[in-house]
Amino acid sequence: MNKKWILAIGAVGLVLFVGMGTLWNYQSFKENAEGMENKNTQVTYTGDAQKPNAGESKERQEPKLELTQEVVDIEIGAVFRPIDFIKVAMDEYGYSVKEKVEIDQEIPTNREGKYEIEYILDLGNGNNISRKLIVQVKNMAE
């Protein structure tokens, strides 16, 4: 057989092979897309950083705000970072929203006392979750 015929038959075979693979993948994609349309338990949002990415579905859950503890003792003059005491801050889609937690008070660590800090997670639509942390500034050397 002539080399040109062998190359021509090989090229036709390659085109058929690639074409069949493309058609098979298209059918699988179409079936998956149709299956997603029939799901009613999930909500799909697009374009908002707090919500699922475009085309991503995620089931809703109860938002959470949990602290690592309810009471903390710190030494006079110590550095106190209230954000370090947030254990979990999640929105209704399970995404971390720790950076959105508002902290209503700063603690004067230069003098002894008992202080209360309120952590507030604004969920929108007037819904908030709040937690309180008692901070006791003490002279630990005594």
Tab-separated table of C-alpha atoms in Angstrom:
chain	number	residue	atom	x	y	z
A	1	MET	CA	0.000	0.000	0.000
A	2	ASN	CA	1.080	3.513	-0.749
A	3	LYS	CA	2.275	5.678	2.198
A	4	LYS	CA	-0.237	8.388	1.287
A	5	TRP	CA	-3.135	5.933	1.663
A	6	ILE	CA	-1.875	4.736	5.014
A	7	LEU	CA	-1.613	8.344	6.270
A	8	ALA	CA	-5.074	9.168	4.906
A	9	ILE	CA	-6.666	6.138	6.590
A	10	GLY	CA	-4.837	6.996	9.849
A	11	ALA	CA	-6.081	10.599	9.706
A	12	VAL	CA	-9.689	9.495	9.100
A	13	GLY	CA	-9.428	7.038	11.987
A	14	LEU	CA	-8.071	9.759	14.289
A	15	VAL	CA	-10.879	12.156	13.320
A	16	LEU	CA	-13.482	9.460	13.981
A	17	PHE	CA	-11.883	8.563	17.327
A	18	VAL	CA	-11.787	12.202	18.497
A	19	GLY	CA	-15.312	12.831	17.205
A	20	MET	CA	-16.738	9.845	19.075
A	21	GLY	CA	-14.998	10.924	22.302
A	22	THR	CA	-16.400	14.447	21.962
A	23	LEU	CA	-19.905	13.149	21.350
A	24	TRP	CA	-19.702	10.805	24.345
A	25	ASN	CA	-18.521	13.615	26.659
A	26	TYR	CA	-21.288	15.892	25.361
A	27	GLN	CA	-23.916	13.255	26.172
A	28	SER	CA	-22.535	12.833	29.711
A	29	PHE	CA	-22.471	16.596	30.216
A	30	LYS	CA	-26.049	16.922	28.977
A	31	GLU	CA	-27.263	14.160	31.339
A	32	ASN	CA	-25.525	15.793	34.329
A	33	ALA	CA	-26.984	19.186	33.467
A	34	GLU	CA	-30.490	17.750	33.184
A	35	GLY	CA	-30.054	15.971	36.523
A	36	MET	CA	-29.066	19.244	38.230
A	37	GLU	CA	-32.204	20.981	36.953
A	38	ASN	CA	-34.391	18.462	38.769
A	39	LYS	CA	-32.895	19.023	42.246
A	40	ASN	CA	-35.145	21.169	44.437
A	41	THR	CA	-33.254	20.939	47.749
A	42	GLN	CA	-30.391	23.198	46.742
A	43	VAL	CA	-30.198	26.917	46.040
A	44	THR	CA	-27.834	28.327	43.433
A	45	TYR	CA	-26.619	31.925	43.605
A	46	THR	CA	-24.137	33.720	41.401
A	47	GLY	CA	-21.587	36.447	41.856
A	48	ASP	CA	-21.672	37.165	45.611
A	49	ALA	CA	-18.613	36.429	47.778
A	50	GLN	CA	-20.776	35.249	50.692
A	51	LYS	CA	-22.813	32.905	48.578
A	52	PRO	CA	-21.737	29.953	46.452
A	53	ASN	CA	-19.708	30.707	43.341
A	54	ALA	CA	-21.451	30.961	39.998
A	55	GLY	CA	-23.024	27.612	39.146
A	56	GLU	CA	-22.147	26.071	42.521
A	57	SER	CA	-24.957	24.698	44.666
A	58	LYS	CA	-24.762	24.432	48.410
A	59	GLU	CA	-27.380	23.363	50.928
A	60	ARG	CA	-28.373	25.898	53.549
A	61	GLN	CA	-27.580	25.319	57.191
A	62	GLU	CA	-27.919	27.128	60.488
A	63	PRO	CA	-25.425	30.041	60.749
A	64	LYS	CA	-22.988	29.776	63.665
A	65	LEU	CA	-20.983	32.025	65.945
A	66	GLU	CA	-18.969	30.204	68.601
A	67	LEU	CA	-16.225	31.484	70.884
A	68	THR	CA	-13.309	29.427	72.153
A	69	GLN	CA	-14.380	30.117	75.739
A	70	GLU	CA	-16.755	32.253	77.829
A	71	VAL	CA	-14.222	33.715	80.301
A	72	VAL	CA	-10.570	34.575	79.793
A	73	ASP	CA	-7.958	35.846	82.274
A	74	ILE	CA	-5.145	38.027	80.916
A	75	GLU	CA	-2.135	39.697	82.498
A	76	ILE	CA	-2.041	43.480	82.914
A	77	GLY	CA	-0.309	44.961	79.863
A	78	ALA	CA	-0.790	41.849	77.730
A	79	VAL	CA	-1.757	42.142	74.090
A	80	PHE	CA	-5.401	41.178	73.699
A	81	ARG	CA	-6.778	40.346	70.266
A	82	PRO	CA	-10.529	39.659	70.500
A	83	ILE	CA	-10.635	38.003	67.077
A	84	ASP	CA	-8.394	35.207	68.421
A	85	PHE	CA	-11.298	34.011	70.592
A	86	ILE	CA	-13.677	33.369	67.681
A	87	LYS	CA	-13.824	29.606	67.190
A	88	VAL	CA	-16.420	29.464	64.387
A	89	ALA	CA	-18.217	32.135	62.384
A	90	MET	CA	-20.149	30.605	59.484
A	91	ASP	CA	-22.933	31.872	57.266
A	92	GLU	CA	-25.943	29.853	56.112
A	93	TYR	CA	-23.874	28.243	53.342
A	94	GLY	CA	-21.087	27.031	55.629
A	95	TYR	CA	-18.553	29.664	54.561
A	96	SER	CA	-16.294	31.299	57.142
A	97	VAL	CA	-17.301	34.905	57.829
A	98	LYS	CA	-14.955	35.533	60.733
A	99	GLU	CA	-13.876	38.859	59.234
A	100	LYS	CA	-17.489	40.102	59.355
A	101	VAL	CA	-17.894	39.661	63.108
A	102	GLU	CA	-18.174	43.034	64.812
A	103	ILE	CA	-16.622	43.454	68.244
A	104	ASP	CA	-18.236	46.204	70.289
A	105	GLN	CA	-15.551	47.064	72.850
A	106	GLU	CA	-11.814	47.315	73.343
A	107	ILE	CA	-10.275	46.098	76.574
A	108	PRO	CA	-7.992	48.432	78.535
A	109	THR	CA	-5.287	45.919	79.397
A	110	ASN	CA	-3.308	48.505	81.358
A	111	ARG	CA	-5.603	48.288	84.420
A	112	GLU	CA	-7.251	45.502	86.365
A	113	GLY	CA	-10.930	44.860	85.888
A	114	LYS	CA	-13.646	42.639	84.578
A	115	TYR	CA	-14.889	43.532	81.099
A	116	GLU	CA	-17.508	42.145	78.757
A	117	ILE	CA	-17.084	42.039	75.002
A	118	GLU	CA	-19.976	41.359	72.661
A	119	TYR	CA	-19.324	39.675	69.320
A	120	ILE	CA	-22.022	40.325	66.710
A	121	LEU	CA	-22.429	38.488	63.407
A	122	ASP	CA	-24.818	40.399	61.133
A	123	LEU	CA	-26.602	37.905	58.879
A	124	GLY	CA	-28.550	40.572	57.022
A	125	ASN	CA	-32.309	41.228	57.009
A	126	GLY	CA	-32.076	42.348	60.648
A	127	ASN	CA	-30.871	38.919	61.825
A	128	ASN	CA	-27.866	38.798	64.154
A	129	ILE	CA	-26.072	36.230	66.250
A	130	SER	CA	-24.254	37.523	69.309
A	131	ARG	CA	-21.968	35.999	71.897
A	132	LYS	CA	-20.323	37.474	74.977
A	133	LEU	CA	-16.825	37.012	76.335
A	134	ILE	CA	-15.861	38.011	79.887
A	135	VAL	CA	-12.285	39.307	80.056
A	136	GLN	CA	-10.654	39.561	83.456
A	137	VAL	CA	-7.501	41.677	83.452
A	138	LYS	CA	-5.415	40.662	86.472
A	139	ASN	CA	-2.061	41.228	88.051
A	140	MET	CA	-0.851	37.645	87.825
A	141	ALA	CA	2.346	38.365	89.791
A	142	GLU	CA	0.424	38.569	93.063
